[in-house]
Coordinates of C-alpha atoms in Angstrom, one line a residue:
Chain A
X1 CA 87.7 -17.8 -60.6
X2 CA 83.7 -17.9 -61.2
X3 CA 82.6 -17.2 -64.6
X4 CA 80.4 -14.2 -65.0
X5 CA 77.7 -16.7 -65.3
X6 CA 78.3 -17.9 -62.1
X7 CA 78.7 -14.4 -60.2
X8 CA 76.1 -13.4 -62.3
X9 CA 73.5 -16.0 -60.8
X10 CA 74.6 -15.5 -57.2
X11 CA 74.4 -11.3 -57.5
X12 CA 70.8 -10.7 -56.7
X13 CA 71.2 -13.1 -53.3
X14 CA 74.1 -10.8 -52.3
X15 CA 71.8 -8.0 -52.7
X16 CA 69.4 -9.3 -51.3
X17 CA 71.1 -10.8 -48.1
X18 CA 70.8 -7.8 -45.9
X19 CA 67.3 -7.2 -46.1
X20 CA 66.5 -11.3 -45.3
X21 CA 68.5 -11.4 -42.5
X22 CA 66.8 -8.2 -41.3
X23 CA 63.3 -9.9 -42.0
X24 CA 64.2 -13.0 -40.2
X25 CA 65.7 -11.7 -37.1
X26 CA 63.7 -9.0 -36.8
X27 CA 60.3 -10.3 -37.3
X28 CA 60.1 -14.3 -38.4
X29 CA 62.3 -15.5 -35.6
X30 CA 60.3 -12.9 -33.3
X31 CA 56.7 -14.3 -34.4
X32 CA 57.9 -18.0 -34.0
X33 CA 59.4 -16.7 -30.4
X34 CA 56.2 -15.5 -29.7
X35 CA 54.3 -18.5 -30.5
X36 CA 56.7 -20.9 -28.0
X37 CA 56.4 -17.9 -25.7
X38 CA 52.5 -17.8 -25.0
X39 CA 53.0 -21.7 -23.5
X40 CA 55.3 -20.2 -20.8
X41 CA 54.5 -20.0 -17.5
X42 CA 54.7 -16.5 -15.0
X43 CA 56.0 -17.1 -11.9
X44 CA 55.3 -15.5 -8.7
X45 CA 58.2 -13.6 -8.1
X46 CA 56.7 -11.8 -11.5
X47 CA 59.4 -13.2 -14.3
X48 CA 58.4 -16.0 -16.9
X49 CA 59.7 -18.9 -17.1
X50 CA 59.9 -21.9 -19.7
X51 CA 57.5 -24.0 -19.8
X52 CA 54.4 -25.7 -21.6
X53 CA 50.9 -24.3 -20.1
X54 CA 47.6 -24.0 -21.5
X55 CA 46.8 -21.7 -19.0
X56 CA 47.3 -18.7 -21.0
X57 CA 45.3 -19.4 -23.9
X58 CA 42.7 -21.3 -21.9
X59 CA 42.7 -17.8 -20.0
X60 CA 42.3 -16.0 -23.1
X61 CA 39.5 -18.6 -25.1
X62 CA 37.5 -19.1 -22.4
X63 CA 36.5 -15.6 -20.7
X64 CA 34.1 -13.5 -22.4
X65 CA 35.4 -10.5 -21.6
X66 CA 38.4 -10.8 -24.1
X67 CA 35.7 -13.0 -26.8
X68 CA 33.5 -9.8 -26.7
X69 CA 36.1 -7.1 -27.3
X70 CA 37.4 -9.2 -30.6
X71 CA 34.0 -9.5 -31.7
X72 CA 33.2 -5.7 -31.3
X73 CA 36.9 -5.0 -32.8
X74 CA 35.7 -7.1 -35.6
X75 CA 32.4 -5.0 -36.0
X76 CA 33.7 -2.0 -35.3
X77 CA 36.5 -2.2 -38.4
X78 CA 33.9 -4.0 -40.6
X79 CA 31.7 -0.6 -40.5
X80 CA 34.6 1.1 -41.0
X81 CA 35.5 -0.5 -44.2
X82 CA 32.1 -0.2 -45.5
X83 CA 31.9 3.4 -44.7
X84 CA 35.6 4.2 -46.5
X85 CA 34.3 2.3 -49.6
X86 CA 30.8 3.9 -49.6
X87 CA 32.2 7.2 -49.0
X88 CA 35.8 6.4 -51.2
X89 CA 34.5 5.5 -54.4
X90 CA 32.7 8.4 -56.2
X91 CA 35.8 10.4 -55.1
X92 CA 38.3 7.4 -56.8
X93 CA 35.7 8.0 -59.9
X94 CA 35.9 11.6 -59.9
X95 CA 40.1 11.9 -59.7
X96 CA 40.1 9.1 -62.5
X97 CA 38.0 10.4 -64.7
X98 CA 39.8 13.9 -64.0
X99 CA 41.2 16.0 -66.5
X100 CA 45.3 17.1 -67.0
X101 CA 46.6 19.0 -64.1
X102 CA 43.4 18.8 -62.1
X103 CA 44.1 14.9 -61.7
X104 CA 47.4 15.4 -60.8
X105 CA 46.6 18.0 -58.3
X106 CA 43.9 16.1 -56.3
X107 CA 46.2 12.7 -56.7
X108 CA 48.9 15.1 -54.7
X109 CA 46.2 15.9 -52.1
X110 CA 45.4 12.8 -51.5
X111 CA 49.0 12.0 -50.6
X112 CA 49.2 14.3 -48.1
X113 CA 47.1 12.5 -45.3
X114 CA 49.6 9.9 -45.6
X115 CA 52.2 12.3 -44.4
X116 CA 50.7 13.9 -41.5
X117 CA 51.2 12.0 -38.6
X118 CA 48.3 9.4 -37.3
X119 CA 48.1 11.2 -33.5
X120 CA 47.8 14.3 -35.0
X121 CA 45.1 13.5 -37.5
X122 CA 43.0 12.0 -34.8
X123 CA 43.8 14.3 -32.3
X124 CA 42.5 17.4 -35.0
X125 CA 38.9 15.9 -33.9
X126 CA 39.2 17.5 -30.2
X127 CA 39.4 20.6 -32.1
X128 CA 36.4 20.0 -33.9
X129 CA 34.3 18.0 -31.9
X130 CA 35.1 18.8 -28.1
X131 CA 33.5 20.6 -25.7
X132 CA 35.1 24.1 -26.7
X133 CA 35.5 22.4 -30.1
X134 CA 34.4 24.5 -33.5
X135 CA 31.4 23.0 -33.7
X136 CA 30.1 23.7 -29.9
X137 CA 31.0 27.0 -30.3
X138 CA 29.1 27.7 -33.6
X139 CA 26.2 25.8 -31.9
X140 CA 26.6 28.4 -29.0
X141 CA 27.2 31.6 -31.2
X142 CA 23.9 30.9 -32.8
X143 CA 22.3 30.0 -29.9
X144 CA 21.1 26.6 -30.8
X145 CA 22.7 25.3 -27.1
X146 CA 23.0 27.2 -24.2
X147 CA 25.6 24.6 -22.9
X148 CA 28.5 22.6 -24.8
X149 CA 27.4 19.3 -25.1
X150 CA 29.7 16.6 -25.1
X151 CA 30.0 14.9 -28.8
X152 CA 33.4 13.0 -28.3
X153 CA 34.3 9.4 -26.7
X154 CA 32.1 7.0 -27.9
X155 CA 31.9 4.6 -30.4
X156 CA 30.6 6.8 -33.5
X157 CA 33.9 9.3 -32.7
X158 CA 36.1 5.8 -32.9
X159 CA 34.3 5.0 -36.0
X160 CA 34.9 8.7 -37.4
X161 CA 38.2 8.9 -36.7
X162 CA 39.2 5.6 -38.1
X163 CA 37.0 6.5 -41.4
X164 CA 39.0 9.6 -41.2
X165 CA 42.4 7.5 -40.9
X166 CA 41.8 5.1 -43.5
X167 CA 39.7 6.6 -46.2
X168 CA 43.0 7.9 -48.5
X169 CA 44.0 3.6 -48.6
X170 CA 40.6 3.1 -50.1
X171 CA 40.7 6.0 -52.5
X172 CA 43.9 5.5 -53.6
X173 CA 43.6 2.0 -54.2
X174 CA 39.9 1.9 -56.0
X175 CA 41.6 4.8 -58.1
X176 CA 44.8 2.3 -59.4
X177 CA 41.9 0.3 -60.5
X178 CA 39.5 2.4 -62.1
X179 CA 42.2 4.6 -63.6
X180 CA 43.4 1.0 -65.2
X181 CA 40.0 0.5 -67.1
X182 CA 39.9 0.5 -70.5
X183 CA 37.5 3.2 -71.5
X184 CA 36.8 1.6 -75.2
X185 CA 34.9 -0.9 -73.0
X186 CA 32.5 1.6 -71.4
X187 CA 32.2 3.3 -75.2
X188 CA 31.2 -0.2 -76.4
X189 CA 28.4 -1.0 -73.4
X190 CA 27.1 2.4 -74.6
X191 CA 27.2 1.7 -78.0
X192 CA 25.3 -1.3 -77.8
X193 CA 22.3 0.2 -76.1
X194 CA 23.5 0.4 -72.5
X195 CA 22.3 3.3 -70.2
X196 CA 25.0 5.2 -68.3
X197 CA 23.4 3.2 -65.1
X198 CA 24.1 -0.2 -66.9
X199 CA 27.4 0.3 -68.2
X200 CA 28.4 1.2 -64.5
X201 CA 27.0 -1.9 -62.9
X202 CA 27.8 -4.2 -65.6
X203 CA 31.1 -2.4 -66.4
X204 CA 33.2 0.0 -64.7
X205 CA 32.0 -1.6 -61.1
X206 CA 33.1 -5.2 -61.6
X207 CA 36.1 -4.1 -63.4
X208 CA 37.6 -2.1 -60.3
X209 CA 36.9 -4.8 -57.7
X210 CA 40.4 -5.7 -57.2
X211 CA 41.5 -1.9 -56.5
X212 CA 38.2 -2.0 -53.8
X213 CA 38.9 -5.3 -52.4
X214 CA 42.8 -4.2 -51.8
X215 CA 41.6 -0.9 -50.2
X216 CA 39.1 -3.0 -48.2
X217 CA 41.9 -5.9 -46.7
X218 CA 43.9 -2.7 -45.8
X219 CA 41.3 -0.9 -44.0
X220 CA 40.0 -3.6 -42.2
X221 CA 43.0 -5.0 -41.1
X222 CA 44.9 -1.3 -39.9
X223 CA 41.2 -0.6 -38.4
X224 CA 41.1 -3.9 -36.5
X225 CA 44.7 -3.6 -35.0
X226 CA 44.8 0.0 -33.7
X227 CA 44.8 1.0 -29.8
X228 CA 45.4 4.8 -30.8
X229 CA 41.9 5.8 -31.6
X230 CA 39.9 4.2 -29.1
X231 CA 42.6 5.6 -26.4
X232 CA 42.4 9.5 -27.9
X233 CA 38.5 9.2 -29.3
X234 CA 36.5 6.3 -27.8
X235 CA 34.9 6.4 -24.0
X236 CA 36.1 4.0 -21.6
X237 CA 34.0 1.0 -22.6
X238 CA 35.4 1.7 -26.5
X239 CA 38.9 -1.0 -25.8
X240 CA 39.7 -2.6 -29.2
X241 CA 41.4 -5.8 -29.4
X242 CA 44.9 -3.9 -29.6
X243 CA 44.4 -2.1 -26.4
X244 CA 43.8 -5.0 -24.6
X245 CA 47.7 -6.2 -26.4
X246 CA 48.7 -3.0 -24.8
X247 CA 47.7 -3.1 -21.3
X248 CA 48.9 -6.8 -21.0
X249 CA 52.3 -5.7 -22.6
X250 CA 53.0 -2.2 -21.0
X251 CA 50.2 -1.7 -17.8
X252 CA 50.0 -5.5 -16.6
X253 CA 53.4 -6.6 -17.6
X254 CA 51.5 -9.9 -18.2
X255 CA 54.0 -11.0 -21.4
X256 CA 52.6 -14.5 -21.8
X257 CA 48.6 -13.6 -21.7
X258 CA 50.1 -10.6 -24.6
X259 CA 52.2 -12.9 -26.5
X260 CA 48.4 -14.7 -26.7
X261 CA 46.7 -11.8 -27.3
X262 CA 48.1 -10.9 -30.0
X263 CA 48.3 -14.1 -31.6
X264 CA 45.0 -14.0 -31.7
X265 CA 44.9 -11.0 -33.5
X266 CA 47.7 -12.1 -35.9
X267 CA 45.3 -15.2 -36.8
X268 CA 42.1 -12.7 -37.1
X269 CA 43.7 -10.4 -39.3
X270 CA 45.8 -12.9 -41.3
X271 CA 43.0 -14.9 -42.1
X272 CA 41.1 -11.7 -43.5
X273 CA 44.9 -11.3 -45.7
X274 CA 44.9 -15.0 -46.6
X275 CA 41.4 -15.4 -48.0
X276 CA 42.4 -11.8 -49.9
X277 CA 45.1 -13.3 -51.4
X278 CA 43.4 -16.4 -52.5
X279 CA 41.1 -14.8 -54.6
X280 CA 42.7 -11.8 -55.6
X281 CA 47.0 -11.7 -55.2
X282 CA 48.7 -10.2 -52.7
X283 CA 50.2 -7.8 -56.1
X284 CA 47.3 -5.4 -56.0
X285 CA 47.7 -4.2 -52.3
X286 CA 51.5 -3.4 -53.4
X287 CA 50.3 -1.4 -56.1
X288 CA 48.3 0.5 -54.1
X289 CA 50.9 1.6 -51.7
X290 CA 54.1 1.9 -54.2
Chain B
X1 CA 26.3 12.5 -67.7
X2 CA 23.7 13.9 -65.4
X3 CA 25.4 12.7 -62.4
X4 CA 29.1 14.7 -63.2
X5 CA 28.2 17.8 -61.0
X6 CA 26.7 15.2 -57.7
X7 CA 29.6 13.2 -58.1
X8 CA 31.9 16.6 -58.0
X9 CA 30.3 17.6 -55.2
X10 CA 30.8 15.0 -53.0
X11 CA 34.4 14.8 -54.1
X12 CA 34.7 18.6 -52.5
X13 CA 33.1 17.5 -49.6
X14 CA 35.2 14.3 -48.9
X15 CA 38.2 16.6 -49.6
X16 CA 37.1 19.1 -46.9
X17 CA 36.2 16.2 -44.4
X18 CA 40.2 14.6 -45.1
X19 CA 41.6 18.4 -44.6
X20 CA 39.4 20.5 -42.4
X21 CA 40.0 18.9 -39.0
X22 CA 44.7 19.1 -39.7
X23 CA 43.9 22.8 -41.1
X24 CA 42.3 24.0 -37.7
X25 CA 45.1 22.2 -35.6
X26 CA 47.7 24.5 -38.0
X27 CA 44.7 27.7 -37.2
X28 CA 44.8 27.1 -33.7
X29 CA 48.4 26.6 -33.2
X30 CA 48.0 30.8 -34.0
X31 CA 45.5 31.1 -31.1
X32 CA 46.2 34.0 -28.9
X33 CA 43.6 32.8 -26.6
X34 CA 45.3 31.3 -23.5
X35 CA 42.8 28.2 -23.9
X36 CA 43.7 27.8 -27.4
X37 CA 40.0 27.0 -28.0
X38 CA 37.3 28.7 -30.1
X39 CA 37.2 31.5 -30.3
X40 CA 40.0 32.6 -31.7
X41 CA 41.3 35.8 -30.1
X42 CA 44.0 36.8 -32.3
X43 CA 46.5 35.8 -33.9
X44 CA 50.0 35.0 -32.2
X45 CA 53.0 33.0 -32.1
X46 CA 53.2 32.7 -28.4
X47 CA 52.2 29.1 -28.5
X48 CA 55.8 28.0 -31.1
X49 CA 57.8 30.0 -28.7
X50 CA 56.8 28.4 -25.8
X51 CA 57.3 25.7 -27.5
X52 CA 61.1 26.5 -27.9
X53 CA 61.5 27.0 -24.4
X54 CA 60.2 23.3 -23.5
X55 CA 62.7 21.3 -22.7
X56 CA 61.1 17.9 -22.9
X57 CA 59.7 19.1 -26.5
X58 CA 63.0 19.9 -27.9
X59 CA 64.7 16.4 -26.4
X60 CA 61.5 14.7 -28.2
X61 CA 62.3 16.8 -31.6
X62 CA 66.1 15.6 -30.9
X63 CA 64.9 11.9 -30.3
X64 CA 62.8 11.5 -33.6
X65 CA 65.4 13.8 -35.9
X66 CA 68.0 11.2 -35.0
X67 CA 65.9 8.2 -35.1
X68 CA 64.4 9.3 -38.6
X69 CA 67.4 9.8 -40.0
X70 CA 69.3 6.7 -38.7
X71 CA 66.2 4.9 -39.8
X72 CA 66.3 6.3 -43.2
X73 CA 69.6 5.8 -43.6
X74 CA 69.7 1.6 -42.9
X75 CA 66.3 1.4 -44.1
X76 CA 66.9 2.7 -47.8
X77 CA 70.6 0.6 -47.8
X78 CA 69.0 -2.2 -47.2
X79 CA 66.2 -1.9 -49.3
X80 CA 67.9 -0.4 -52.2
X81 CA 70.3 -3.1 -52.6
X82 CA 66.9 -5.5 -52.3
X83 CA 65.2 -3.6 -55.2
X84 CA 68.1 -4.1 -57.5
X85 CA 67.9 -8.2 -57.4
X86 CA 64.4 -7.4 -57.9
X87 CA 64.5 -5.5 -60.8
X88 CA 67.5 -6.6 -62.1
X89 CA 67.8 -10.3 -61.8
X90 CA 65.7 -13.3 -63.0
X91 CA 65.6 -16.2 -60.1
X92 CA 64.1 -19.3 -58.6
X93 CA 61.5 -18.2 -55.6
X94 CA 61.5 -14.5 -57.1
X95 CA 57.5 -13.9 -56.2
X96 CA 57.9 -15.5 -52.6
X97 CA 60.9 -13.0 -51.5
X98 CA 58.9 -10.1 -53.1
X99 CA 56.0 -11.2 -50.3
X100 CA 58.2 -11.6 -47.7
X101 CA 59.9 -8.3 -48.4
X102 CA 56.8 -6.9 -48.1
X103 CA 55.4 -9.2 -44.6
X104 CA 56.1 -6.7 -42.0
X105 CA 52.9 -4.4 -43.6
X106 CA 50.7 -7.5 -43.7
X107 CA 51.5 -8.1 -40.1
X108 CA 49.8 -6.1 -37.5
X109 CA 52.1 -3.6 -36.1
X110 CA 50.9 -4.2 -32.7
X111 CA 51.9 -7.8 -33.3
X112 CA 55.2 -6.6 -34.6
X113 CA 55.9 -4.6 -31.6
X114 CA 55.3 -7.5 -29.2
X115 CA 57.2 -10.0 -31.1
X116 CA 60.2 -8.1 -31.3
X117 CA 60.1 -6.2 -28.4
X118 CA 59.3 -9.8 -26.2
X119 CA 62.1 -11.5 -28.5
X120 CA 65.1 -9.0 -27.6
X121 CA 63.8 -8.6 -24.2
X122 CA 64.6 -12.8 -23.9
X123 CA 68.1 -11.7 -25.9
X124 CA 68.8 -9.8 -22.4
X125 CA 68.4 -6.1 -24.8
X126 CA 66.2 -4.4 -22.9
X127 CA 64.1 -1.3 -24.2
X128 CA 66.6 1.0 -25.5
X129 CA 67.4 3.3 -28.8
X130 CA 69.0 0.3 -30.0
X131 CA 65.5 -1.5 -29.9
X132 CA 63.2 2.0 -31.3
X133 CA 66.0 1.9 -34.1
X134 CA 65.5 -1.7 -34.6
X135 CA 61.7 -1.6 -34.8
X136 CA 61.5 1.0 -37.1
X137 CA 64.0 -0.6 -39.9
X138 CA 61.3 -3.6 -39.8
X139 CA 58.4 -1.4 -40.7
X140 CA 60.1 1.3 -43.3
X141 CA 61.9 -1.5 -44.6
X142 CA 58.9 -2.9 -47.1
X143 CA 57.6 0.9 -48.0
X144 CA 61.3 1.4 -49.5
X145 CA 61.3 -1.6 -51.7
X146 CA 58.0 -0.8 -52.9
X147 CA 59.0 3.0 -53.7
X148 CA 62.4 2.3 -54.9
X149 CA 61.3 -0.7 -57.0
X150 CA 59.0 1.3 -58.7
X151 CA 61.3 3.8 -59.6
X152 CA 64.0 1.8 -60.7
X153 CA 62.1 -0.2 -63.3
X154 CA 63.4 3.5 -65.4
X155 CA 66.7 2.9 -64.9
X156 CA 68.6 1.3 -68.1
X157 CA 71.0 -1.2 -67.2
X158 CA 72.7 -0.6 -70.5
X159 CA 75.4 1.9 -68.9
X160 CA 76.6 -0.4 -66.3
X161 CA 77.0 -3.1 -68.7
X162 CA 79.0 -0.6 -71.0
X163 CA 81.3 0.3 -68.3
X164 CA 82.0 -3.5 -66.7
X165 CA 82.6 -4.3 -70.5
X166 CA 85.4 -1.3 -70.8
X167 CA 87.2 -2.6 -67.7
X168 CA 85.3 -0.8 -64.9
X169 CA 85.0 -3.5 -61.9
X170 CA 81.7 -3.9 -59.7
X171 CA 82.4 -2.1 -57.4
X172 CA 83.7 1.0 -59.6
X173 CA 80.7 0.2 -61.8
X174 CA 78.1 0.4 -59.1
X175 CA 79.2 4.0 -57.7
X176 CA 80.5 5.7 -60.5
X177 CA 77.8 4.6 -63.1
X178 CA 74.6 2.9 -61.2
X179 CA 74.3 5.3 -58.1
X180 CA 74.0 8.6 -59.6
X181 CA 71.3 7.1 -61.9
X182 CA 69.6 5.6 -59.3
X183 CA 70.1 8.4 -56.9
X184 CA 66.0 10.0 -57.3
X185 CA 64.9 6.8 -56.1
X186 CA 67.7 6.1 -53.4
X187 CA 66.6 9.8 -52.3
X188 CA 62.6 8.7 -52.5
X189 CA 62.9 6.0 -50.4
X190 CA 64.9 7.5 -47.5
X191 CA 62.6 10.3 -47.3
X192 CA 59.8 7.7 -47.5
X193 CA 61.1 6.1 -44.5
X194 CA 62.4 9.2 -42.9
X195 CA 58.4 10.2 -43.0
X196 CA 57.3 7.2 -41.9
X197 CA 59.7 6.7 -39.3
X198 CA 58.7 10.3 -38.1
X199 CA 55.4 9.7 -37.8
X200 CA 55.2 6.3 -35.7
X201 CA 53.3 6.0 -32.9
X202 CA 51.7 2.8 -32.9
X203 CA 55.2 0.5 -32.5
X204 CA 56.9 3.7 -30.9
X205 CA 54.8 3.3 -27.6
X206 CA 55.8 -0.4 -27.2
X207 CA 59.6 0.0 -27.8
X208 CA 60.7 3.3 -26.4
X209 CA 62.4 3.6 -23.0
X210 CA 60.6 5.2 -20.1
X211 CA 61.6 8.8 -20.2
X212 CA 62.4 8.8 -23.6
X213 CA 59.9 10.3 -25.8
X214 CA 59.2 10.7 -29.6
X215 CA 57.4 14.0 -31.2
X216 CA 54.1 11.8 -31.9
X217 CA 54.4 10.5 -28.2
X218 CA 55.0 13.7 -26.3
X219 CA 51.9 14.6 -28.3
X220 CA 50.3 11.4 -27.1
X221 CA 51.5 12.2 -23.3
X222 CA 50.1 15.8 -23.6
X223 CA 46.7 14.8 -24.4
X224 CA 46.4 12.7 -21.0
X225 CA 45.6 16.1 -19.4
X226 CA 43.5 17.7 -22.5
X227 CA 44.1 19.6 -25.6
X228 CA 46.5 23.1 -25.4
X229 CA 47.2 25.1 -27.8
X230 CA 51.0 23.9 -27.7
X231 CA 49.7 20.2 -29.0
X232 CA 48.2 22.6 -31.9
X233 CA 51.6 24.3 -32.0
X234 CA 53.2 21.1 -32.1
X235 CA 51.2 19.7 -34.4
X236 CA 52.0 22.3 -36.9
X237 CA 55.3 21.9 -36.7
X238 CA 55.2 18.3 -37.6
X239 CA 52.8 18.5 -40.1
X240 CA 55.1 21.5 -42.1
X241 CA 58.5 19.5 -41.7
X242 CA 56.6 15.9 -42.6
X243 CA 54.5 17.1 -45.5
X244 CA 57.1 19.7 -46.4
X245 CA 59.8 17.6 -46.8
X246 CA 58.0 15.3 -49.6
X247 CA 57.3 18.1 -51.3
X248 CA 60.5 19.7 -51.4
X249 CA 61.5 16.5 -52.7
X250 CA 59.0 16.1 -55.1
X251 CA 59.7 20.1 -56.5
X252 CA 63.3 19.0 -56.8
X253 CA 62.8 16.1 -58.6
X254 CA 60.4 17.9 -60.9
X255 CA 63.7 20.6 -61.3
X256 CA 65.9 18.9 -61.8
X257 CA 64.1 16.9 -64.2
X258 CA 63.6 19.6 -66.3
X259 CA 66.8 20.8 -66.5
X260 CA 68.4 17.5 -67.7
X261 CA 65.6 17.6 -70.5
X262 CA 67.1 21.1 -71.9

């Protein structure tokens, strides 16, 4: 019989057993397959079979066309990020340095995005944005226009609705931070002869870079690897990198050039992640979300 | 400090940006007007009772219920019993299984979807419930542990320790003493993933059978032709049973709470 020692230090990998399996079969053994997957070869009868061929990669590294769109995907989630962390942080400042039930109240609100589905947050723009959208018809009540004009399905509507998407990841996160400050260290920057400017530069800023940085990876990296948006609020030359995954996958049927594809995105993204984690610790991001 | 008042300001105004554009999908879903565009005409509930009467919207409302559920259900079993070795137990490669635990969010989902949906496909299952079920275990699975973690860090160990040492055995220890104790965060993370789950679109698209549809890709499929007021309709909906549920929870929680305090 094992001694409760013994039983004791095998208990937390019984626990855990079910959820390792579940993460290797379901996505470590599925990445690896992917990886042996993009050498394979299509045949002409339209199945794939095993093989080792640079031809999809060389397909996928050496046309422009698929450079281009990663390098606008890139830009594209970059502005993004910037824009959530300009527009974020006061609003992380002002629930942190809230008050009582106030806090809790707006801390509550900010939940809420996270509940309401993606499609139907990004959809909500048509309503405000589209031809017979609220703001056309305000425009046309006051008689600014004669005629709707067309505001949606470009890049700046991509860009909006993807601020729109992400900015509760950067609020919430910058706000685990700030709220995590030690205030005695703003009094004492005051005390010795600081100005309010001052203490926030020297201060409060630096001291909430992890919270900003963890709001940032997470923005950037969901911004980079969506196809909803550009498909419901960009024009036809808006394709992200993750639409071109999905029309290889689902319109093309090419699997081998989308096992690639997104490979490519998976070393993109998990670069951004690795460098994150080198400087900063994965920990911070789980804070953010738990 | 002078700037208190600018700073509140912009806080409103951010707030209004996050909320304005769901609140006039839930407006609109009222829309009398046939267009379901501004101007509103009146006020109606034509739009939720057409709704009703639309067959491939209630199969979609079937399709998510059951998949939400069935995903809520594996999802927080699995991740509950993770979050105990994590909060319980002291071991060798502890920080590395907290970061794999929590992989499938630092992976792109798109790059999820393709791995596992070109993976089974070699394994001869083809697109199916089975692999929609499948998918969305892998992506609620590390929003559990994180929710239930955090709530279990609460949770005494002291009463299962009493009971093993007065002749209670695991088993009878773990459901009679450690699951009603844990049972607010057992209950948080199932509706965590039952939200999530809900919600998906993203991985949804890639796994889901033709003719199958989900609530969030009916939506999806609706807004190939252009915006009706029954997307608005539809919309509503989802938003009052998604954000309603969490809540509800929440108020119970709070409730109940309270009344173990007296």
């Amino acid at each position: 019989m094992a001694t409760i020692e013994e039983s004791e230090k095998r208990a937390p990998w019984v626990l855990l057993s079910p959820a390792l399996v579940t993460i290797a079969l379901l996505l470590v053994v599925p990445v690896m397959f992917i990886v042996v997957y993009s050498f394979w070869l299509r045949t002409s009868v339209g199945g794939v079979e095993p093989a080792f061929s640079l031809a999809n990669w060389r397909e996928a590294l050496t046309d422009r066309f698929y450079l281009d769109i990663l390098i606008s995907t890139v830009r594209i989630a970059a502005i993004t990020t910037i824009v959530c962390a300009l527009v974020g942080y006061p609003v992380a400042y002002f629930v942190a340095r809230a008050k009582g039930v106030n806090r809790g109240f707006l801390l509550l609100l900010l939940m809420l995005p996270f509940w309401v589905s993606y499609i139907i947050r990004t959809m909500s723009w048509i309503n405000i944005l589209g031809v017979s959208g609220a703001v056309n018809s305000l425009l046309l009540s006051i008689g600014l226009i004669d005629e709707p004009v067309q505001m949606l399905y470009n890049e700046a509507t991509v860009i909006l609705g993807l601020v729109h998407f992400l900015l509760p990841f950067m609020i919430l996160n910058t706000y685990v931070s700030l709220d995590g400050i030690d205030r005695a260290l703003e009094d004492a920057a005051n005390s010795l002869g600081a100005n309010p400017m001052q203490t926030f530069w020297e201060v409060t800023l630096p001291l909430s870079v992890p919270g900003l940085a963890a709001g940032s990876v997470l923005c950037f990296v969901l911004g980079a690897g969506t196809y909803i948006t550009p498909i419901v609020l960009g024009g036809p030359t808006d394709a992200m990198f993750a639409n071109l995954v999905f029309e290889a996958i689902i319109t093309q049927l090419d699997w081998p050039l989308g096992a690639v594809l997104s490979l490519m995105l998976l070393v993109v993204l998990g670069a951004v992640v690795l460098v994150y984690n080198r400087f900063m610790g994965l920990g911070h991001i789980a804070k953010g979300i738990g | 400090m002078r700037g208190w008042p600018l700073i509140r300001a912009w806080t409103i105004l951010v707030y209004t940006f996050m909320f304005l554009p769901v609140a006039v999908v839930i407006l609109l879903a009222f829309n009398a007007n046939q267009f379901g565009a501004f101007p509103m005409t009146g006020f109606s509930f034509r739009w939720f009772v057409a709704l009703w009467e639309n067959d491939a919207i209630v199969r979609a409302f079937q399709t998510s219920l059951t998949l939400g559920l069935l995903t809520a259900i594996i999802s927080t079993t699995i991740g509950v019993l993770a979050s105990l070795a994590l909060v319980r137990y002291d071991f060798p490669g502890k920080n590395s299984i907290s970061t794999l635990l929590i992989a499938p969010i630092l992976v792109p989902e798109v790059v999820l979807a393709v791995s596992l949906l070109l993976f089974l496909q070699m394994l001869n299952v083809p697109k199916s419930f089975f692999l929609l079920l499948m998918g969305h275990v892998i992506f609620t699975l590390p929003f559990v542990v994180l929710v239930v973690q955090a709530r279990l860090v609460a949770v005494k160990k002291d009463y299962e320790e009493a009971a093993r040492s007065l002749g209670a055995s695991p088993i009878q220890a773990f459901f009679q003493i450690t699951l009603p104790l844990i049972m607010p965060a057992v209950m948080a993370g199932g509706l965590f993933a039952f939200t999530i789950s809900f919600d998906d679109i993203t991985g949804t698209l890639f796994w889901k059978p033709g003719g199958v549809e989900t609530v969030p890709t009916q939506i999806f499929a609706m807004l190939r032709n252009s915006i009706s007021p029954e997307i608005n309709a539809l919309g509503a909906v989802m938003i009052m049973l998604t954000t309603g549920l969490p809540l509800i929870g929440i108020a119970v929680a709070r409730w109940s709470a309270a009344r173990r305090a007296k």
